[in-house]
Amino acid sequence: MTLASVRTVLFLMVCLPLVAVSIGHSQDAARQWTDSTGRFKITGTLIEVTGGNAMIKNSDGKTIRIPISRLSEQDQAFLSGGDNPFEMVDEEPTSSSPTSADADVNAALWATPQPVNWDDANQFTSMAGVQWQVPESDGGLGWEPKRAALTKKSTFHENLQPLAINTQSKRAAVGNTVSFGVPKPQSRLSLVDLVSGKSIHGGPVEGHMRPLALLDNGNSVLMVGCSDDRGGYEKKSELQLWRFNGKKVVRSASWTPYPQDKDGGRSDADVLAAEVLSGSRVLTISDKGHLVLWDLSKRKPIWHARLSERNFAMKLSADRKLLAVFDEKTLMVLNPETAEILGSTALPPNTATGWCRVAWSPNGKQILLTSIADVRVMDTQTGQWAFEFTLPGGPIATKALSFPNEDFALLDNRLLIDLESKIQVCEYRGASQIETIGGTSFIAFQSNAGGVLAPAKFPHPAAIKMLEQAQEAPSLFLLHPGVGVSVDVSGVTGQYQEVAREGIEKSVTTSGYTLDSSSPIQIVASISGPKQEAVGYIAAGSYIVNKFTSSVKIQWNGKALWSTNRSNVPGVLMTKRGQTMQEALDEAGKAPNTSMFAALRFPEFMQKPSDNQAGGNRSSALMSSQFTLQGLVDSK
């Protein structure tokens, strides 16, 4: 055998008192500083370490900058081995305050240039068809978060960036950036204690960076640049560590984790996302699909994988024991510590992929995968797809994906889909950001009047009631149990036409539809090919096969509402005794896949698309709900 490579939220928002705050080393005591030659000495207090320089205030109150590389060995040792620079000064103590022992990352270390040696790390390779032996994962938070106040927008053009939530420290980092309508880009950082609901808000910092991950010490924030090459500020390839200390935000020097890692080694790769595994170990993935587990305390890779350069995604489970990785057409579950594959499966070879995202269910037993307009849910215990369907229109989750409830998916922080019925239940509007972990959605809302970070459960009561009412009145839907449909198999060649018709009629009955030759709702079948195409198999090379593609779509008034297709190319190729790979593929290439026609499961419900509905613009939800400072406002 060879493997193909191929429900409930009350959103009550209250404004809490805002505490202005802003972060170094042991900064209170003056000491003598000496340069590397021993000729120059000053007495002063360390202000911060930034950009590879130590900023020191002398006895006259003047600030002196000196490159760390030009300090004496004793002073450099002080910077790298002195007081932990990531110990939080907790101005508002809570029971969940982290200890300094959790912080392994020294900001002074980042000030020293250090190349990345990929040879030091183990390299992981994607593989489909690995038997599913995925251990259970605990998806719940195990604690009750509280809402917290956020500041109002500083300017109309200020944007609230994606949230960085750490479930171990029970804190969240919230970042704001503005680069338009201001002389220089500015970034603001807030730190929220999710147990007490208290917030610490830093002032504006000159720079253009957003939170990428909050480390386990609850105070150190891994930041990534937002500028491009023309912006003149921190680029998307640059990382820094920010933390609160007293009234100030202290920043480390910049570090580029993917140097010369794209465009054929001519430019640095951007850092797209990060997940904290434990302590100073952090997973990152680049815009070229380079997935790495880092030891940030040493800035060294532990293991890495070069995934597809376009179609990839990763997500750590809520308990951090499992890592879901999608690579081109393969969904895998890994042990994040070792990169061992615990189970994997491949999509059909002819499946188009793009705008890929993955999310874990609240109970940790399912993985939600979206790609272009396709929605799939994998049962991690069996390795079987629990749901597979396509929504009308274009890409469905280009910005974000949440799995807030075992029965529902939230697409692009906006559209709630019932997975069983495929019904678009509610369109949630107005949230600045939403991040879902373990069945709890953290909703950030910010306006010119104020802001809030609030925990919530989806769907909210009104959406549940609306779904129940709709299912009791199926005439509200274009597709529903008992609806009449017609069958068109004119796109199937003569010798396979009758097999296709019989198979589709069987699927129509199984799906609860009825046959009506006059119905404007058509089930349209077609077969294209054969077309000679190269197909590759892991550890077995590439071969030529005659490829047929069997397709089925539901069409109404010229609009395609649903579609699926299968090819005759086997994902797992079984060879007979004495049979070569090419001989087995030649046999498979003699006929198209006609068995799919009798095995289809059509959508139980589907709303009638609006006349102006275009790809990616979904307006067929049963209701909408608007986030405001006063709560959710529902409309139908």
XYZ file of C-alpha atoms in Angstrom:
636
model
C 0.000 0.000 0.000
C 1.394 3.416 -0.977
C 0.088 6.787 0.170
C -0.722 9.701 -2.116
C 1.238 12.813 -1.288
C -0.888 14.758 -2.174
C -25.215 28.293 23.244
C -25.443 31.366 25.052
C -24.132 34.899 25.523
C -25.261 37.869 27.564
C -22.972 40.600 26.325
C -23.157 43.097 29.173
C -20.432 45.687 28.891
C -19.337 48.040 31.653
C -16.548 50.553 31.568
C -13.991 49.842 34.288
C -11.551 52.480 35.580
C -8.626 52.755 33.253
C -5.124 52.488 34.685
C -2.404 54.159 32.651
C 0.779 52.119 32.536
C 3.743 51.634 30.438
C 8.598 48.154 30.913
C 13.870 46.656 31.915
C 16.245 45.379 34.107
C 16.821 46.254 37.719
C 16.623 49.957 36.987
C 16.553 51.630 40.377
C 20.205 51.202 41.416
C 23.044 53.240 39.882
C 26.212 51.363 39.008
C 29.528 51.998 37.273
C 29.592 51.139 33.561
C 32.839 50.537 31.634
C 33.493 50.276 27.928
C 35.366 47.315 26.395
C 38.693 49.213 26.361
C 38.496 50.069 30.061
C 39.297 53.733 29.347
C 35.760 55.171 29.589
C 33.595 54.866 32.676
C 30.343 56.429 33.816
C 28.050 56.009 36.796
C 24.414 55.768 35.938
C 21.104 53.921 36.008
C 19.994 51.530 33.271
C 16.834 52.804 31.597
C 16.264 50.108 28.990
C 17.855 47.795 26.436
C 16.652 48.490 22.924
C 17.951 48.083 19.392
C 21.195 46.498 20.576
C 21.959 49.497 22.802
C 21.939 50.109 26.539
C 20.277 53.415 27.487
C 21.880 54.783 30.700
C 20.946 57.920 32.655
C 24.012 59.525 34.306
C 24.187 61.563 37.517
C 23.437 64.757 35.558
C 20.159 63.295 34.350
C 21.368 62.960 30.772
C 20.644 59.822 28.768
C 23.668 58.097 27.221
C 23.413 55.390 24.579
C 26.127 52.734 24.163
C 26.100 49.601 21.965
C 26.042 46.508 24.172
C 28.881 45.041 22.087
C 31.121 47.926 23.249
C 30.477 47.393 26.968
C 32.917 45.487 29.174
C 32.464 41.753 29.640
C 31.286 42.370 33.212
C 28.617 44.812 32.065
C 27.461 42.506 29.287
C 27.253 39.673 31.812
C 25.171 41.936 34.043
C 22.732 42.617 31.224
C 22.402 38.973 30.226
C 22.425 37.404 33.679
C 21.109 39.988 36.089
C 17.612 40.429 37.411
C 15.022 38.749 35.244
C 13.788 41.478 32.880
C 10.442 39.717 32.478
C 9.300 39.790 36.088
C 5.940 41.516 36.155
C 5.425 44.566 38.321
C 1.836 43.734 39.235
C 0.252 47.022 40.155
C -3.124 45.327 40.529
C -2.381 41.913 42.120
C -4.696 38.998 41.466
C -4.771 35.387 42.493
C -3.619 34.438 39.002
C -0.489 36.587 38.986
C 2.393 34.686 37.370
C 5.754 34.341 39.043
C 9.083 35.437 37.668
C 10.164 31.787 37.576
C 7.961 31.356 34.502
C 10.077 33.785 32.497
C 13.016 32.247 30.666
C 13.557 34.851 27.980
C 16.171 37.519 28.547
C 15.743 40.712 26.532
C 19.459 41.434 26.579
C 20.090 38.188 24.712
C 17.988 39.496 21.826
C 20.287 42.482 21.518
C 23.100 40.204 20.346
C 22.962 39.279 16.630
C 22.678 35.542 16.149
C 22.130 33.649 12.886
C 19.572 30.845 12.727
C 21.155 27.439 12.166
C 18.448 25.166 10.776
C 20.821 22.205 10.970
C 20.464 22.337 14.754
C 16.802 21.360 14.498
C 14.998 18.182 13.507
C 13.098 18.500 10.231
C 9.539 17.231 9.955
C 7.960 16.039 6.696
C 4.219 15.889 6.003
C 2.737 12.451 5.410
C -0.804 11.362 4.627
C -2.384 8.069 5.638
C -0.887 7.757 9.128
C -3.252 5.676 11.281
C -5.273 7.848 13.637
C -4.129 7.291 17.203
C -4.845 10.715 18.622
C -5.090 10.908 22.435
C -7.931 12.762 24.099
C -7.578 16.486 24.526
C -9.168 18.636 27.215
C -10.795 21.504 25.378
C -12.271 23.498 28.261
C -10.718 26.503 29.983
C -11.382 25.237 33.514
C -11.898 28.769 34.819
C -14.403 31.589 34.413
C -13.180 34.712 32.596
C -14.596 38.158 33.319
C -15.135 41.131 31.058
C -12.653 43.990 31.182
C -12.611 47.574 30.003
C -10.531 48.675 27.038
C -9.669 52.236 26.089
C -11.591 54.059 23.410
C -10.019 54.576 19.993
C -7.383 57.295 20.066
C -8.139 58.316 16.480
C -10.639 57.326 13.839
C -7.938 55.433 11.933
C -6.651 53.402 14.895
C -7.148 49.636 14.499
C -7.516 46.979 17.178
C -5.270 44.060 16.208
C -5.886 40.297 16.707
C -5.918 39.248 20.363
C -3.132 37.298 22.075
C -4.627 35.153 24.859
C -2.676 32.943 27.243
C -4.848 30.401 29.070
C -2.100 29.447 31.528
C -1.495 32.950 32.866
C -5.190 33.731 32.248
C -4.317 37.010 30.601
C -4.747 38.691 27.246
C -2.654 41.185 25.314
C -4.618 43.704 23.276
C -2.841 45.862 20.719
C -3.798 48.968 18.767
C -1.971 50.506 15.833
C -2.385 53.647 13.779
C -0.276 54.583 10.765
C -2.606 56.855 8.786
C -3.241 60.504 9.601
C -0.377 60.663 12.117
C 3.210 61.963 11.669
C 4.678 58.605 12.736
C 3.095 55.178 13.302
C 2.076 54.456 16.876
C 1.255 51.262 18.753
C -0.511 50.809 22.081
C -0.568 47.733 24.290
C -3.059 46.696 26.977
C -2.701 43.781 29.383
C -5.932 42.246 30.690
C -6.269 39.905 33.671
C -9.131 37.675 32.506
C -9.904 36.355 36.015
C -10.227 39.696 37.812
C -11.273 41.777 34.807
C -8.607 44.389 35.584
C -6.770 46.136 32.756
C -3.419 47.878 32.424
C -3.137 50.240 29.470
C 0.149 51.552 28.125
C 0.567 54.839 26.367
C 1.380 55.212 22.658
C 4.787 53.954 21.538
C 6.453 55.115 18.355
C 6.495 51.991 16.233
C 4.285 49.792 14.120
C 3.821 46.414 15.849
C 1.000 44.151 16.989
C 0.767 41.326 19.571
C 1.584 37.889 18.207
C 1.571 35.843 21.436
C 1.523 36.402 25.206
C 4.131 34.292 27.010
C 3.331 32.167 30.056
C 4.759 34.701 32.501
C 1.689 36.788 31.684
C 3.659 39.964 31.043
C 5.982 39.385 28.085
C 4.332 39.942 24.712
C 5.849 38.656 21.482
C 5.254 41.473 18.988
C 5.521 41.421 15.195
C 5.949 44.343 12.819
C 3.140 45.639 10.627
C 5.094 47.719 8.078
C 6.300 46.745 4.639
C 9.692 47.581 3.126
C 8.498 51.103 2.304
C 7.059 51.852 5.735
C 10.371 52.592 7.406
C 9.292 50.933 10.656
C 9.193 47.393 12.027
C 8.513 44.950 9.206
C 6.329 41.853 9.278
C 9.496 39.750 9.419
C 10.659 41.341 12.713
C 9.854 40.224 16.262
C 10.338 42.052 19.558
C 9.499 41.332 23.202
C 7.466 43.987 25.004
C 6.556 44.051 28.674
C 5.069 46.315 31.283
C 7.248 47.701 34.067
C 6.006 50.593 36.163
C 4.714 53.316 33.878
C 6.551 52.316 30.778
C 6.687 49.706 28.005
C 10.174 48.256 27.598
C 11.089 46.788 24.219
C 13.798 44.328 23.312
C 15.908 44.582 20.199
C 14.377 43.257 16.986
C 14.972 39.692 15.862
C 14.314 38.203 12.416
C 13.498 34.489 12.826
C 13.222 33.749 9.080
C 16.231 35.497 7.503
C 16.582 35.093 3.738
C 13.829 32.474 3.808
C 11.699 33.347 0.789
C 11.990 34.450 -2.839
C 14.781 31.963 -3.370
C 16.702 33.157 -0.313
C 16.643 36.803 -1.361
C 14.408 38.205 1.377
C 13.174 37.608 4.916
C 9.907 35.732 5.422
C 7.039 37.349 7.337
C 5.812 35.875 10.623
C 2.102 35.150 10.286
C 1.116 33.487 13.555
C 2.476 32.123 16.835
C 1.334 29.694 19.530
C 2.891 29.397 23.007
C 3.652 25.769 23.845
C 5.210 26.289 27.284
C 7.618 28.678 29.004
C 9.887 30.067 26.309
C 8.919 27.492 23.660
C 6.838 29.063 20.929
C 5.539 27.804 17.581
C 5.649 30.227 14.650
C 4.693 29.933 11.004
C 5.851 32.172 8.153
C 4.080 33.417 5.051
C 5.951 30.698 3.137
C 4.680 27.874 5.347
C 7.836 27.465 7.444
C 6.604 26.007 10.743
C 9.068 26.114 13.658
C 9.124 25.264 17.357
C 11.552 27.724 18.971
C 13.353 27.924 22.256
C 13.096 31.697 22.592
C 15.516 31.781 25.524
C 18.243 30.756 23.064
C 16.543 31.811 19.812
C 17.147 28.289 18.492
C 14.789 26.047 16.497
C 13.881 22.707 18.133
C 12.120 21.275 15.068
C 10.840 22.754 11.845
C 8.828 21.866 8.763
C 8.634 23.475 5.358
C 4.995 23.180 4.389
C 3.337 24.206 1.148
C 4.200 27.801 0.324
C 0.549 28.784 -0.125
C -1.988 26.397 1.400
C -1.256 25.750 5.067
C -2.620 26.338 8.560
C -1.849 25.418 12.178
C -3.682 25.537 15.520
C -2.704 24.306 18.975
C -5.364 22.586 21.087
C -6.600 24.406 24.190
C -4.577 22.117 26.495
C -1.509 22.473 24.202
C -1.132 18.699 23.869
C -2.007 18.468 20.168
C -1.176 20.524 17.088
C -3.446 20.518 14.046
C -1.519 21.175 10.818
C -2.911 21.441 7.288
C -0.418 21.186 4.431
C -1.709 21.617 0.847
C -4.149 18.657 0.907
C -3.177 16.825 4.101
C -4.667 17.319 7.566
C -2.434 16.076 10.398
C -2.428 15.991 14.190
C 1.060 16.206 15.732
C 2.639 15.922 19.111
C 3.843 19.553 19.281
C 6.831 18.670 21.466
C 8.340 16.146 19.019
C 6.440 16.695 15.726
C 5.398 13.025 15.747
C 2.377 12.497 13.477
C -0.478 10.980 15.514
C -2.888 10.762 12.594
C -3.263 12.182 9.091
C -5.525 12.044 6.069
C -5.413 13.514 2.573
C -8.152 15.230 0.620
C -8.895 13.855 -2.862
C -5.973 14.717 -5.199
C -8.073 17.014 -7.397
C -9.367 19.098 -4.466
C -8.600 22.786 -4.874
C -7.352 24.459 -1.674
C -6.780 28.047 -0.620
C -7.400 30.464 2.272
C -6.964 27.487 4.614
C -7.764 27.648 8.333
C -8.154 25.101 11.148
C -9.806 25.279 14.585
C -10.373 22.879 17.499
C -13.823 22.068 18.850
C -14.644 22.964 22.487
C -14.314 19.314 23.600
C -11.020 18.897 21.705
C -12.294 15.887 19.731
C -12.926 17.541 16.363
C -11.026 19.787 13.968
C -12.753 22.303 11.738
C -11.087 22.877 8.370
C -12.088 25.556 5.877
C -10.587 25.986 2.417
C -12.001 28.313 -0.242
C -15.767 27.593 0.129
C -15.405 24.089 1.613
C -16.213 23.218 5.232
C -15.012 19.953 6.770
C -15.052 18.585 10.314
C -12.679 15.763 11.266
C -13.408 13.349 14.121
C -9.941 12.952 15.624
C -10.845 9.688 17.345
C -11.808 7.864 14.146
C -9.989 9.844 11.471
C -13.266 10.169 9.537
C -14.938 13.299 8.228
C -18.051 14.055 10.289
C -19.151 16.824 7.893
C -18.169 17.837 4.365
C -20.013 20.533 2.438
C -19.527 23.598 0.256
C -21.194 26.964 0.747
C -22.238 29.089 -2.249
C -19.999 32.017 -3.122
C -16.282 32.578 -2.755
C -13.771 32.108 0.105
C -15.568 31.820 3.439
C -12.893 32.371 6.104
C -10.159 34.587 4.719
C -9.521 36.417 8.012
C -10.504 34.188 10.930
C -12.148 30.906 11.942
C -13.719 29.818 15.234
C -15.266 26.577 16.489
C -17.339 28.052 19.363
C -19.768 25.156 19.761
C -19.660 21.460 18.795
C -22.511 22.124 16.354
C -21.546 25.531 14.950
C -18.751 27.257 13.033
C -18.067 30.996 13.070
C -16.610 32.184 9.762
C -14.533 35.370 9.556
C -15.647 36.397 13.083
C -19.031 37.086 11.596
C -21.167 34.312 10.107
C -22.496 31.497 12.329
C -23.218 28.202 10.505
C -25.109 25.219 11.911
C -22.937 22.299 10.781
C -25.707 19.682 10.758
C -28.258 21.603 8.700
C -25.805 23.933 6.889
C -28.096 26.822 7.861
C -26.542 30.290 8.063
C -28.017 31.232 11.419
C -26.712 34.654 12.416
C -24.427 37.353 11.121
C -22.621 39.028 14.027
C -21.540 42.552 13.213
C -19.367 45.187 14.807
C -16.819 43.115 16.763
C -13.301 44.477 16.395
C -11.754 41.047 17.091
C -12.924 37.604 18.257
C -10.675 34.805 19.545
C -12.189 31.457 20.580
C -10.468 29.012 22.942
C -12.068 25.961 24.557
C -15.622 26.974 23.702
C -15.263 30.516 25.073
C -15.152 33.398 22.624
C -13.341 36.563 23.722
C -14.949 39.508 21.966
C -13.101 42.810 21.698
C -15.214 45.823 20.858
C -13.797 49.318 20.547
C -15.328 52.584 19.449
C -14.816 56.307 19.896
C -16.888 56.085 23.089
C -15.085 53.200 24.811
C -14.145 49.565 24.567
C -14.513 46.181 26.222
C -13.070 42.653 26.119
C -15.851 40.244 27.068
C -16.195 36.445 27.221
C -19.163 34.983 25.375
C -20.773 31.772 24.146
C -22.050 31.282 20.614
C -24.789 30.980 19.542
C -26.624 33.412 21.807
C -30.231 32.635 22.918
C -31.957 34.611 20.177
C -29.992 32.757 17.488
C -30.911 29.367 18.995
C -34.580 30.324 19.040
C -34.432 31.585 15.459
C -32.846 28.318 14.267
C -35.507 26.241 16.024
C -38.303 28.306 14.456
C -36.767 28.015 11.005
C -36.453 24.239 11.230
C -40.102 24.000 12.232
C -41.063 25.961 9.098
C -38.915 24.438 6.307
C -40.739 26.393 3.598
C -38.500 29.307 4.559
C -35.661 27.485 2.774
C -35.025 26.791 -0.867
C -33.667 23.337 0.009
C -35.416 21.392 2.751
C -36.726 17.881 3.449
C -39.394 16.994 0.886
C -38.344 19.581 -1.713
C -38.734 18.487 -5.323
C -35.653 18.411 -7.543
C -34.980 17.447 -11.141
C -31.995 15.482 -12.405
C -29.819 16.410 -15.391
C -27.175 13.884 -16.492
C -26.632 15.274 -20.005
C -23.039 16.061 -19.048
C -22.288 12.369 -18.578
C -21.176 10.326 -21.574
C -23.586 7.694 -22.885
C -22.204 4.509 -21.366
C -22.106 5.991 -17.844
C -25.274 8.094 -18.066
C -27.709 5.533 -16.704
C -25.395 4.613 -13.806
C -25.123 8.304 -12.920
C -28.903 8.811 -13.061
C -29.666 5.790 -10.877
C -27.003 6.801 -8.385
C -28.187 10.419 -8.088
C -31.841 9.372 -7.736
C -30.785 7.110 -4.872
C -28.879 10.009 -3.217
C -31.879 12.324 -3.705
C -34.103 9.902 -1.818
C -31.520 9.275 0.905
C -31.157 13.048 1.445
C -34.919 13.478 1.931
C -35.663 15.207 -1.383
C -38.287 14.094 -3.911
C -37.967 13.689 -7.693
C -39.840 16.268 -9.789
C -38.845 16.583 -13.436
C -40.378 20.080 -13.639
C -38.554 21.512 -10.622
C -36.281 24.541 -11.256
C -33.901 23.084 -8.659
C -31.613 20.806 -10.650
C -29.111 18.154 -9.639
C -26.586 18.387 -12.478
C -24.029 15.638 -13.065
C -21.061 15.621 -15.425
C -17.904 13.657 -16.186
C -14.829 15.208 -17.796
C -11.747 13.456 -19.160
C -9.836 11.367 -19.593
C -6.854 13.645 -19.242
C -3.324 12.414 -18.751
C -1.919 13.763 -15.514
C 1.100 13.104 -13.309
C 0.401 11.875 -9.798
C 2.958 11.443 -7.027
C 3.002 8.866 -4.248
C 5.113 9.134 -1.105
C 8.340 7.127 -1.397
C 7.184 5.734 -4.740
C 7.789 8.520 -7.275
C 5.492 9.979 -9.936
C 3.336 8.206 -12.494
C 1.009 9.063 -15.374
C -2.682 8.266 -15.062
C -5.765 8.809 -17.209
C -7.777 11.115 -14.969
C -11.575 11.435 -15.091
C -13.390 13.974 -12.917
C -16.981 13.242 -11.822
C -18.877 16.348 -10.684
C -22.298 17.085 -9.188
C -23.841 20.456 -8.412
C -27.188 21.786 -7.229
C -28.319 24.598 -9.492
C -31.199 27.067 -9.227
C -31.973 29.826 -11.715
C -28.477 29.526 -13.143
C -26.795 29.807 -9.729
C -24.675 26.981 -8.365
C -25.733 26.487 -4.737
C -23.628 23.445 -3.873
C -21.035 21.319 -5.637
C -18.680 18.402 -5.161
C -16.399 16.304 -7.344
C -14.291 13.176 -7.239
C -11.659 11.721 -9.537
C -10.776 8.146 -10.383
C -7.229 8.615 -9.085
C -6.915 6.666 -5.819
C -5.491 8.480 -2.807
C -4.318 5.157 -1.407
C -3.219 2.778 -4.156
C -3.659 -0.960 -3.563
C -1.602 -3.198 -5.838
C -2.271 -6.864 -6.533
C 0.394 -9.504 -6.086
C 2.967 -9.085 -8.852
C 1.365 -5.870 -10.118
C 3.449 -2.719 -10.599
C 2.363 0.778 -9.601
C 1.931 1.856 -13.198
C -0.141 -1.222 -14.014
C -2.441 -0.511 -11.075
C -2.867 3.103 -12.204
C -3.504 2.032 -15.806
C -6.314 -0.165 -14.519
C -7.766 2.662 -12.405
C -7.582 5.005 -15.409
C -9.894 2.895 -17.578
C -13.125 4.331 -16.148
C -14.391 7.356 -14.191
C -15.566 7.307 -10.581
C -19.288 6.530 -10.903
C -19.791 5.135 -7.391
C -19.821 8.682 -5.956
C -23.217 9.421 -7.524
C -24.983 6.926 -5.226
C -23.060 7.997 -2.117
C -23.885 11.731 -2.055
C -25.449 13.467 0.919
C -27.127 16.684 -0.179
C -27.680 19.637 2.221
C -30.716 19.259 4.462
C -31.447 22.984 4.487
C -30.197 25.881 2.395
C -31.395 29.460 2.271
C -32.373 31.079 -0.980
C -29.435 33.247 -2.121
C -30.177 36.937 -2.554
C -30.074 38.410 -6.053
C -26.976 40.502 -5.269
C -25.073 37.833 -3.354
C -21.531 37.557 -4.669
C -18.611 35.383 -3.706
C -17.511 36.102 -0.148
C -20.547 38.362 0.465
C -23.025 36.288 2.414
C -26.285 37.960 3.336
C -28.580 34.949 3.744
C -28.382 34.507 7.518
C -31.673 34.097 9.334
C -30.862 37.090 11.534
C -28.131 39.560 12.393
C -26.858 40.831 15.724
C -24.841 43.999 16.287
C -22.206 44.386 19.005
C -22.516 47.697 20.867
C -21.286 49.060 24.199
C -24.772 48.353 25.568
C -24.801 44.725 24.404
C -26.089 42.711 21.459
C -28.855 44.250 19.368
C -30.746 41.652 17.302
C -32.568 42.092 14.015
C -34.158 39.666 11.551
